[in-house]
PDB file of C-alpha atoms in Angstrom:
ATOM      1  CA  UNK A 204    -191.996-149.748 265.619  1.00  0.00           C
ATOM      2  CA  UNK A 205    -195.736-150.012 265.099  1.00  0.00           C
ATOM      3  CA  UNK A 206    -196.823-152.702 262.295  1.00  0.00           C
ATOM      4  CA  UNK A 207    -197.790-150.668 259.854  1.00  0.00           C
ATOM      5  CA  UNK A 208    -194.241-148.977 259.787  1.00  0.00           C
ATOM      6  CA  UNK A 209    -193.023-152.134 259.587  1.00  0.00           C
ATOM      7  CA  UNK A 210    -195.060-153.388 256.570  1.00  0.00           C
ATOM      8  CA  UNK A 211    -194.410-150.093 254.751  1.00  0.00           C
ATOM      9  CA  UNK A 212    -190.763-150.402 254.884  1.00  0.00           C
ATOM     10  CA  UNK A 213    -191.127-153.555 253.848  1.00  0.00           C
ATOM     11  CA  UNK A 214    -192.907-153.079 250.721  1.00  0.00           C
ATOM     12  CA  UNK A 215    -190.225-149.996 249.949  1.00  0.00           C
ATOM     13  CA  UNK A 216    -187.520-151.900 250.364  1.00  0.00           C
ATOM     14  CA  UNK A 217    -189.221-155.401 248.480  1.00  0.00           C
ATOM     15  CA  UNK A 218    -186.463-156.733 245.911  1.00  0.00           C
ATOM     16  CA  UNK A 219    -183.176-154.972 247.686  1.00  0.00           C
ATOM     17  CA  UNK A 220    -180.717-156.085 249.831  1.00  0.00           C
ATOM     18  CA  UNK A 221    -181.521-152.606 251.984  1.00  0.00           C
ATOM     19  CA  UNK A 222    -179.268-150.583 250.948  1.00  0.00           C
ATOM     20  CA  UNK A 223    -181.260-149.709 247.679  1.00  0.00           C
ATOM     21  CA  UNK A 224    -178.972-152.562 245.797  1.00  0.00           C
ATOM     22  CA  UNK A 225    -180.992-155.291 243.964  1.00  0.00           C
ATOM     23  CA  UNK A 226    -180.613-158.500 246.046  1.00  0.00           C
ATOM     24  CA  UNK A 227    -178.307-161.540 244.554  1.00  0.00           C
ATOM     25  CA  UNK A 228    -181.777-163.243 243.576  1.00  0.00           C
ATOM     26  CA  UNK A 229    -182.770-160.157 241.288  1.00  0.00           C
ATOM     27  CA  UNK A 230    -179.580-159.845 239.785  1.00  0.00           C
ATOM     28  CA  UNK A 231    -179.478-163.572 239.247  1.00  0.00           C
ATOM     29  CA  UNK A 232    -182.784-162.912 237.473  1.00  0.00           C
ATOM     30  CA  UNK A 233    -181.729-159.863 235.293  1.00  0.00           C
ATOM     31  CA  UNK A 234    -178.858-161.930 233.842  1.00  0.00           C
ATOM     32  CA  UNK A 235    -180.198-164.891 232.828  1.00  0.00           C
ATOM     33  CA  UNK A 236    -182.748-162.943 231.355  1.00  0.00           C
ATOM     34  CA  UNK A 237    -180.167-160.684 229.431  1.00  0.00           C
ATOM     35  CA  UNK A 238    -178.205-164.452 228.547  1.00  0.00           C
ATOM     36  CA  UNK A 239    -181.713-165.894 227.046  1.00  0.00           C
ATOM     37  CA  UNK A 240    -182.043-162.634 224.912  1.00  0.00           C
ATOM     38  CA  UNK A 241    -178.293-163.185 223.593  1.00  0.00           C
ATOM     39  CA  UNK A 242    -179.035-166.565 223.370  1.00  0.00           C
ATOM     40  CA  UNK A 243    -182.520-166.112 221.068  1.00  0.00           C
ATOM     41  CA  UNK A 244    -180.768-163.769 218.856  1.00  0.00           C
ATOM     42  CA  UNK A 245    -177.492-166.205 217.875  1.00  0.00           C
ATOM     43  CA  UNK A 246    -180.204-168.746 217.316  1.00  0.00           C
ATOM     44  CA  UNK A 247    -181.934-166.421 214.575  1.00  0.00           C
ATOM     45  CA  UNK A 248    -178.466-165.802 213.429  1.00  0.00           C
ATOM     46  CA  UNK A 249    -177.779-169.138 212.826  1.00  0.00           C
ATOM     47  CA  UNK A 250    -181.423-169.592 211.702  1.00  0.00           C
ATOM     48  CA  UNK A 251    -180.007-167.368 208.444  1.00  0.00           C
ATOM     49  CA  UNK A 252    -181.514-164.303 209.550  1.00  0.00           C
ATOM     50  CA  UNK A 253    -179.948-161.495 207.117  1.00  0.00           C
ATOM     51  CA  UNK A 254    -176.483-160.183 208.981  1.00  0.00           C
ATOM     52  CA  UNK A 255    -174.990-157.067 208.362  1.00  0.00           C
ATOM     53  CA  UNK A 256    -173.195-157.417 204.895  1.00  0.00           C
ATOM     54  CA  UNK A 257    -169.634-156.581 204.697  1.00  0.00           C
ATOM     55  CA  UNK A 258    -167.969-154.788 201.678  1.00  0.00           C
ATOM     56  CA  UNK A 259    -165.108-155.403 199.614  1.00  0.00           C
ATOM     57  CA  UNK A 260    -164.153-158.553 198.498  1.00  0.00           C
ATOM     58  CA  UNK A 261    -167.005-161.087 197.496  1.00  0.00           C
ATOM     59  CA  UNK A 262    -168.039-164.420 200.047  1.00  0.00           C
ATOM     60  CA  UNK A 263    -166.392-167.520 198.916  1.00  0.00           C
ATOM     61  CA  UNK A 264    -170.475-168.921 197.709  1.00  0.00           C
ATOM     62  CA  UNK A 265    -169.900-165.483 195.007  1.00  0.00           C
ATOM     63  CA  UNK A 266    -166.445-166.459 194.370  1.00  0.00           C
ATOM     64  CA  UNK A 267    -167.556-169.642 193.227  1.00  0.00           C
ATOM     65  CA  UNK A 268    -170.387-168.583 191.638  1.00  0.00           C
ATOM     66  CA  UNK A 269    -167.814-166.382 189.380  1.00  0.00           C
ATOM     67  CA  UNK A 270    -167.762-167.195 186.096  1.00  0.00           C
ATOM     68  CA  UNK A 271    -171.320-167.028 185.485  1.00  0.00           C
ATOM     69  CA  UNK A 272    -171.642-163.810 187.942  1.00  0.00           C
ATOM     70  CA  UNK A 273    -169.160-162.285 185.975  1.00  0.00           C
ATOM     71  CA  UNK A 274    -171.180-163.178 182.498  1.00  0.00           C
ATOM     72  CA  UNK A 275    -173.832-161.673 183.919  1.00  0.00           C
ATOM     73  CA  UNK A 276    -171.997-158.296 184.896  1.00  0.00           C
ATOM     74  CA  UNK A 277    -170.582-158.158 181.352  1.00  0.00           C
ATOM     75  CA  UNK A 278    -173.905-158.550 179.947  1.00  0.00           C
ATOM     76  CA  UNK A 279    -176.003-155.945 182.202  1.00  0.00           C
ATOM     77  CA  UNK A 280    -172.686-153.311 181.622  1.00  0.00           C
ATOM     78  CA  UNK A 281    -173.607-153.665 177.639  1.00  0.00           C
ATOM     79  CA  UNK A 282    -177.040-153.012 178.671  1.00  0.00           C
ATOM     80  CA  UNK A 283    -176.973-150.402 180.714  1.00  0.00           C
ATOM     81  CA  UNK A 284    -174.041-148.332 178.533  1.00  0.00           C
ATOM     82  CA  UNK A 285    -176.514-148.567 175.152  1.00  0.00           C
ATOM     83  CA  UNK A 286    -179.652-147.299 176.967  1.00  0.00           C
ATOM     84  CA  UNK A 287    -178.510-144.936 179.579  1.00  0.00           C
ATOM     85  CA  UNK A 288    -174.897-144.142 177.937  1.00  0.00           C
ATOM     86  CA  UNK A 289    -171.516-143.605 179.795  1.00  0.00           C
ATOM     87  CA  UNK A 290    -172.252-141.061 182.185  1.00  0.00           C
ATOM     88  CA  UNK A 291    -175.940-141.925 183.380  1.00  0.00           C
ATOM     89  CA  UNK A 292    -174.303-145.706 183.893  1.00  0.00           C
ATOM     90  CA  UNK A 293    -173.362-146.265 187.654  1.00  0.00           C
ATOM     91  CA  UNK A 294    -171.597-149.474 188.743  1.00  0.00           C
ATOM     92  CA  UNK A 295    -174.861-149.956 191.486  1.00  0.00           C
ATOM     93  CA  UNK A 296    -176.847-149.870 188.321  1.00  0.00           C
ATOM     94  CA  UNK A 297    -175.493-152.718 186.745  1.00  0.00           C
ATOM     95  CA  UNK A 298    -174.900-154.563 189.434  1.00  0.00           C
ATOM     96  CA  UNK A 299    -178.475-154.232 190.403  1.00  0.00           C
ATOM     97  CA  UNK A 300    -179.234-155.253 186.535  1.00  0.00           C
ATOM     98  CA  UNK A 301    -176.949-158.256 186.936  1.00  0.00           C
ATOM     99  CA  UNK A 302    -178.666-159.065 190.359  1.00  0.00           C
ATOM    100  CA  UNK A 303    -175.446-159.201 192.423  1.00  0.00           C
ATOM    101  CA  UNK A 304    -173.929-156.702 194.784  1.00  0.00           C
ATOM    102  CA  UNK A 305    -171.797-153.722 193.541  1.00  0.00           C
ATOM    103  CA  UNK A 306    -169.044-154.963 195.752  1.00  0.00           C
ATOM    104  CA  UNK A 307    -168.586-158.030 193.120  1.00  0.00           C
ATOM    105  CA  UNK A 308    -168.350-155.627 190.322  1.00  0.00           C
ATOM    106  CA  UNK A 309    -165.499-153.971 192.171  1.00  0.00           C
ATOM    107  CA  UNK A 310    -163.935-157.464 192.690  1.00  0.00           C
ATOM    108  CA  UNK A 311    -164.214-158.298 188.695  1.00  0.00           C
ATOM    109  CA  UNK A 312    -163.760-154.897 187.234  1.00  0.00           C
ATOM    110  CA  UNK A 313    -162.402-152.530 189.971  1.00  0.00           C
ATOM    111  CA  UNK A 314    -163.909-148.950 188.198  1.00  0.00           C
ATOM    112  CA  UNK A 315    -166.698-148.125 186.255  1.00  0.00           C
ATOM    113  CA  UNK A 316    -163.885-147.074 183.711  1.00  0.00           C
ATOM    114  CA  UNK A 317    -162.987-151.141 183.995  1.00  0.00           C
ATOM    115  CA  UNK A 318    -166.530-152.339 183.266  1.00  0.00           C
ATOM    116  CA  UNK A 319    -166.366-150.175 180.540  1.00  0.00           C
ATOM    117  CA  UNK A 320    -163.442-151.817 178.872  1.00  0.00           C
ATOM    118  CA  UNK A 321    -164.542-155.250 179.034  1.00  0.00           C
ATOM    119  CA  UNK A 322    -167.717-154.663 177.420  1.00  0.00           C
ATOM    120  CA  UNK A 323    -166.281-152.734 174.613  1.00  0.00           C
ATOM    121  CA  UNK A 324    -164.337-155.762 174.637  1.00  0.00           C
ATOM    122  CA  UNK A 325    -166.901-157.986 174.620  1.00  0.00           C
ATOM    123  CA  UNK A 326    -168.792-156.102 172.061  1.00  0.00           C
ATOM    124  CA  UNK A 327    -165.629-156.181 169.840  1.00  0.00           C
ATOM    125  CA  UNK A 328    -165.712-160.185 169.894  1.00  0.00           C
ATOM    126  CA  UNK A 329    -165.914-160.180 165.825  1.00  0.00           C
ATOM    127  CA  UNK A 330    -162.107-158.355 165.632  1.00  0.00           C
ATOM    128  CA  UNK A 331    -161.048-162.029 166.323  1.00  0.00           C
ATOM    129  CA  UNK A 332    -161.482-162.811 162.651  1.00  0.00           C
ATOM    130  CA  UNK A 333    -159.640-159.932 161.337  1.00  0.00           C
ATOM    131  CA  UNK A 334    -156.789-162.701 160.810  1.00  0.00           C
ATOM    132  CA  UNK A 335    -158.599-164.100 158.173  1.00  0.00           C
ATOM    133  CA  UNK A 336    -159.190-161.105 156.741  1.00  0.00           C
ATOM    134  CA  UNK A 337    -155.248-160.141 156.714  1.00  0.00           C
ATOM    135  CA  UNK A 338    -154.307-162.948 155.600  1.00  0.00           C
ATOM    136  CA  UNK A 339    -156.041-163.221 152.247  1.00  0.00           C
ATOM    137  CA  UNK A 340    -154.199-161.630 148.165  1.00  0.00           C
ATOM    138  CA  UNK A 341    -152.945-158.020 149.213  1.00  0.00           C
ATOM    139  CA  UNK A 342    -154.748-156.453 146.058  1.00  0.00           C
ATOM    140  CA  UNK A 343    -157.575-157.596 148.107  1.00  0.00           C
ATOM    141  CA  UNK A 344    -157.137-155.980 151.623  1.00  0.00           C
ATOM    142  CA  UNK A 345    -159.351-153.141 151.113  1.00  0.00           C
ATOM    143  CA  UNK A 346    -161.985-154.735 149.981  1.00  0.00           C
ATOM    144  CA  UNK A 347    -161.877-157.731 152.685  1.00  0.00           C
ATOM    145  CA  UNK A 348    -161.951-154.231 155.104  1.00  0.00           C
ATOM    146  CA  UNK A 349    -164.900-152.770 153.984  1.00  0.00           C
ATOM    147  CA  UNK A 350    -167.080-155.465 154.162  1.00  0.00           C
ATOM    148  CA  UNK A 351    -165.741-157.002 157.320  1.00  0.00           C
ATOM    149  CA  UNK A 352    -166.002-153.678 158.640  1.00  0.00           C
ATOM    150  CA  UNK A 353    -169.782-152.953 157.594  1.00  0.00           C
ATOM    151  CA  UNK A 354    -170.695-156.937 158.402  1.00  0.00           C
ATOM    152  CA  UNK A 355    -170.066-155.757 162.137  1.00  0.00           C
ATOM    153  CA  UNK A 356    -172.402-152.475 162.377  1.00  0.00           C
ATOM    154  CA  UNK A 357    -174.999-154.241 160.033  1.00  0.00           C
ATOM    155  CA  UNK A 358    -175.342-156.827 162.640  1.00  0.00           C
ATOM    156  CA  UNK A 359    -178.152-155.585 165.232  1.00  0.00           C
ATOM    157  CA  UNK A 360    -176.660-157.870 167.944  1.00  0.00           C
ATOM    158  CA  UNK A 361    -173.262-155.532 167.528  1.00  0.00           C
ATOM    159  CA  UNK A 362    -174.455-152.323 166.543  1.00  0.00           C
ATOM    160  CA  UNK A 363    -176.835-151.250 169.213  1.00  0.00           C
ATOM    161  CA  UNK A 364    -173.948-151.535 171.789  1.00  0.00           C
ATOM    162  CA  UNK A 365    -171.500-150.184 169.370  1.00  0.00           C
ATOM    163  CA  UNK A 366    -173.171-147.162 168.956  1.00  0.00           C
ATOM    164  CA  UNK A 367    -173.943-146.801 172.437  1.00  0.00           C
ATOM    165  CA  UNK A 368    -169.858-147.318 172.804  1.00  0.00           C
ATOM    166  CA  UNK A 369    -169.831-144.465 169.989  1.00  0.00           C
ATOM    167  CA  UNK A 370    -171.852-141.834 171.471  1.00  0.00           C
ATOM    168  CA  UNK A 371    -170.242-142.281 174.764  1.00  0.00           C
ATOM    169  CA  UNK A 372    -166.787-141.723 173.749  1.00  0.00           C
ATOM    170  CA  UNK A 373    -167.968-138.653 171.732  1.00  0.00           C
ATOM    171  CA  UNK A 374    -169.617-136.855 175.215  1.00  0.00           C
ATOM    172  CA  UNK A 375    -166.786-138.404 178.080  1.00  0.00           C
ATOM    173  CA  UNK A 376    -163.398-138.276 178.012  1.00  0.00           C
ATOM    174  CA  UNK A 377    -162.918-141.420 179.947  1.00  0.00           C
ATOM    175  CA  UNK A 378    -164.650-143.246 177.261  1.00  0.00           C
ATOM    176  CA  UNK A 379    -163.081-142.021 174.516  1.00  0.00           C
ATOM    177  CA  UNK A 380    -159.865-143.310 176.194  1.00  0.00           C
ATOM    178  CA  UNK A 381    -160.777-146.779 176.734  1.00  0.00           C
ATOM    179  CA  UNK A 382    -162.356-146.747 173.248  1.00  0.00           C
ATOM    180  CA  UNK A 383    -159.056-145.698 171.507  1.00  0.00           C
ATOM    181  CA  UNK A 384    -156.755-147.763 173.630  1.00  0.00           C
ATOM    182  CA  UNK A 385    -158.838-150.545 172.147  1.00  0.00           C
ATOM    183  CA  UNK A 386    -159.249-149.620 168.966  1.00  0.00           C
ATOM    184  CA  UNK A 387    -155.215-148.785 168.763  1.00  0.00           C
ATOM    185  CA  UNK A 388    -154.554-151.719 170.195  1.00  0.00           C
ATOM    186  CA  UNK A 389    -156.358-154.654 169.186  1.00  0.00           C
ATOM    187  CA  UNK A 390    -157.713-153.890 166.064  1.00  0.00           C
ATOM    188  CA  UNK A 391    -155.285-150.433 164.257  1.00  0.00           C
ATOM    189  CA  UNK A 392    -152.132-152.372 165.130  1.00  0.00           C
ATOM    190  CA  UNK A 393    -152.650-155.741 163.809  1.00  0.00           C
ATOM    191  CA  UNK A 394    -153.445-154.036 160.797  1.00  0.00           C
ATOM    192  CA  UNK A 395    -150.469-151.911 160.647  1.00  0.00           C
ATOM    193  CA  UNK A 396    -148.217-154.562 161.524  1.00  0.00           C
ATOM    194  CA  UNK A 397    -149.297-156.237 157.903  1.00  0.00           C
ATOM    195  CA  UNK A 398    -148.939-153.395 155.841  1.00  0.00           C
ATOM    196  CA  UNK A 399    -145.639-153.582 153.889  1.00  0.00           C
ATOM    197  CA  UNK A 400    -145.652-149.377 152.963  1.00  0.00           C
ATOM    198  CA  UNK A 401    -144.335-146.349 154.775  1.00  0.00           C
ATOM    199  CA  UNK A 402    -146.444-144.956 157.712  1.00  0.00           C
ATOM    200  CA  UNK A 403    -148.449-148.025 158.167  1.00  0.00           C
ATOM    201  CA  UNK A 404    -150.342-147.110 161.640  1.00  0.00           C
ATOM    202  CA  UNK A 405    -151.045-143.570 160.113  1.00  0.00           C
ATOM    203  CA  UNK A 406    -152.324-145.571 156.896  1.00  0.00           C
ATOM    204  CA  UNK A 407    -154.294-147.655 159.367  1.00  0.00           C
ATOM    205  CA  UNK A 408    -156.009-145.026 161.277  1.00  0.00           C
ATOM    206  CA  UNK A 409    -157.110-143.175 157.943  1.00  0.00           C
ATOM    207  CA  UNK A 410    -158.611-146.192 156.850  1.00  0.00           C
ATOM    208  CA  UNK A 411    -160.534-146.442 160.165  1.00  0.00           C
ATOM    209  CA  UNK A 412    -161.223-142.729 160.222  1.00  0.00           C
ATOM    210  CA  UNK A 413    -163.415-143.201 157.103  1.00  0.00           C
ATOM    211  CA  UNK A 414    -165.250-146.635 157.990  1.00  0.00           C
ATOM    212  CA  UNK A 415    -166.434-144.557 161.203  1.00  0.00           C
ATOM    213  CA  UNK A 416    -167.669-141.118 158.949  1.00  0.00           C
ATOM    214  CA  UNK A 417    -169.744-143.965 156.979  1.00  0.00           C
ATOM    215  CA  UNK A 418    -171.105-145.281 160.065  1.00  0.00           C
ATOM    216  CA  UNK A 419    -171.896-141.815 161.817  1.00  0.00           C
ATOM    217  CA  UNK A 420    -173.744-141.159 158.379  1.00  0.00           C
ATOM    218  CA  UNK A 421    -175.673-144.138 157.859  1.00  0.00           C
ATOM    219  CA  UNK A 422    -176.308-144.898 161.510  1.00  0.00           C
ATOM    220  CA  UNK A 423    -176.094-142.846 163.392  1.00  0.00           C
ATOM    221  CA  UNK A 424    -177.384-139.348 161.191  1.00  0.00           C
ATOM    222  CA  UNK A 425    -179.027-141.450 158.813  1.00  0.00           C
ATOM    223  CA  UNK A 426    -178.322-139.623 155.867  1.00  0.00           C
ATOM    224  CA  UNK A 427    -179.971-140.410 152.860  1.00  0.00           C
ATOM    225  CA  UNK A 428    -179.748-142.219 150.011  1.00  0.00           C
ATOM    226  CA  UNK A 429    -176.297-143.790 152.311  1.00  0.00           C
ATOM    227  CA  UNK A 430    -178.613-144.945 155.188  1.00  0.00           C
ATOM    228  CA  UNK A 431    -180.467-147.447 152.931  1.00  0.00           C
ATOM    229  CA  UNK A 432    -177.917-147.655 150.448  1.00  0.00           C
ATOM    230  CA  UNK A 433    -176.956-152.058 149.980  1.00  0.00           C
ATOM    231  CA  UNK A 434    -174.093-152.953 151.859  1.00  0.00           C
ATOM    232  CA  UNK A 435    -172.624-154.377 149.040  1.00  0.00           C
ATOM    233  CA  UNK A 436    -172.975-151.371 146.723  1.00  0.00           C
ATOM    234  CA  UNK A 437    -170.889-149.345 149.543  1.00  0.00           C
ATOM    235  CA  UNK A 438    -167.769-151.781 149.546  1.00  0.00           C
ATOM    236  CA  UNK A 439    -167.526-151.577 146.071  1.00  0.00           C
ATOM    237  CA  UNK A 440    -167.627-148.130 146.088  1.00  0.00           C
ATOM    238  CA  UNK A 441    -165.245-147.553 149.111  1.00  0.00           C
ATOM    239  CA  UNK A 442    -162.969-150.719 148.758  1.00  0.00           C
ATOM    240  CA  UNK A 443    -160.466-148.638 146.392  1.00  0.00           C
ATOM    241  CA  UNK A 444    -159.999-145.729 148.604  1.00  0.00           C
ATOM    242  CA  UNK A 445    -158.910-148.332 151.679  1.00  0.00           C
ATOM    243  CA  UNK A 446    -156.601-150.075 149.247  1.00  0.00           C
ATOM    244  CA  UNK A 447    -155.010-146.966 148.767  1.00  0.00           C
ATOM    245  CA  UNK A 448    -154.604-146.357 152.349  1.00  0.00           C
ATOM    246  CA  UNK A 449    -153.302-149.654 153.171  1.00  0.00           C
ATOM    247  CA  UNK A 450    -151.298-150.898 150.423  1.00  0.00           C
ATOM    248  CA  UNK A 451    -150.235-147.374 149.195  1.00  0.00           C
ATOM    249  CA  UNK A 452    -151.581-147.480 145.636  1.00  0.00           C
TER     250      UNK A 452
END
């Protein structure tokens, strides 16, 4: 074999064992190489480098972080349902307005339908002095109604997500449910249940039926002279028509 056969075969065989294998010093090589490159990225792992984030239930740092993620939620749902209404309000949306991740939303409020109900909830806040208002002379009930009743809509803090709650439940079924379980429930029933007359939850809803025509016309329509009419000139005017739905005469 002449040398330059020799030196060609030598370079086209350079880094193999000869049979077109890499040698055990090249192999050696490849995997440490491939162990520094696993190595490099669990230290940027560890480093806090983002990681794939998993869905479903929150991390135990959100968990803790609860009460005042779930505030938040609450308050961006109120948000979100008064400017862009029921349907155009997605769960990303108001996550992404409460500046957590839709998967805590889930956690707190399972459905959209869910967030939903707590903020009409939340918005309803002032029912918890209807006691007070039950519990005064019965020849006064209707009264006590009508102005407890307009105190909430003429607040501006209330009635811009009130009517948003309104409007919704007028265009979406799923609205209108929560709304009425509500309304049935924490506010038309505690009513009834101090009326001393026949039918009292009919008697009850009637007397809510025309608190909300007064608020579609004066809020919502605007109809004048009733939009700018005083609040105290309308409970006068409206008082006797609730006492006669409530206490029957």
């Amino acid at each position: 074999m002449t040398e330059e056969t020799t030196e060609a075969g030598g370079a086209a065989t350079e880094g193999t064992n000869g049979t077109g294998e890499a040698s055990a010093e090249e192999t050696g090589k490849a995997a440490a190489g491939k162990a520094s490159a696993e190595e490099t990225g669990t230290g940027k792992a560890a480093a806090g480098e983002t990681a794939p984030r998993r869905r479903g239930r929150p991390s135990r740092k959100a968990a803790a972080d609860g009460p005042d993620a779930r505030t938040r939620i609450l308050e961006a749902a109120r948000t979100e349902f008064a400017e862009r209404g029921y349907d155009k309000t997605s769960v990303r949306g108001i996550a992404k307005a409460a500046g957590v991740d839709a998967a805590l939303v889930h956690h707190y409020f399972g459905t959209k339908d869910g967030v939903f109900a707590a903020a009409v909830e939340l918005t309803f806040e002032p029912a918890l002095v209807l006691p007070a208002v039950l519990d005064g002379p019965p020849e006064g009930l209707g009264e006590r109604l009508a102005a407890f009743f307009l105190s909430v809509w003429e607040d501006p803090g209330t009635r811009t997500p009130l009517l948003a709650i309104l409007r919704s439940a007028v265009t979406h079924e799923a609205a209108a449910n929560v709304l009425r379980d509500f309304v049935l429930r924490r506010l038309l029933e505690r009513i009834a249940a101090e009326l001393d007359v026949p039918d009292p939850t009919l008697r009850a809803e009637l007397a809510a039926s025309h608190m909300l025509g007064i608020v579609m016309l004066r809020y919502v329509v605007r109809a004048e002279p009733l939009a700018s009419a005083d609040p105290a000139e309308i409970v006068a005017m409206v008082a006797p028509t609730l006492q006669r739905y409530v206490a029957g005469r």
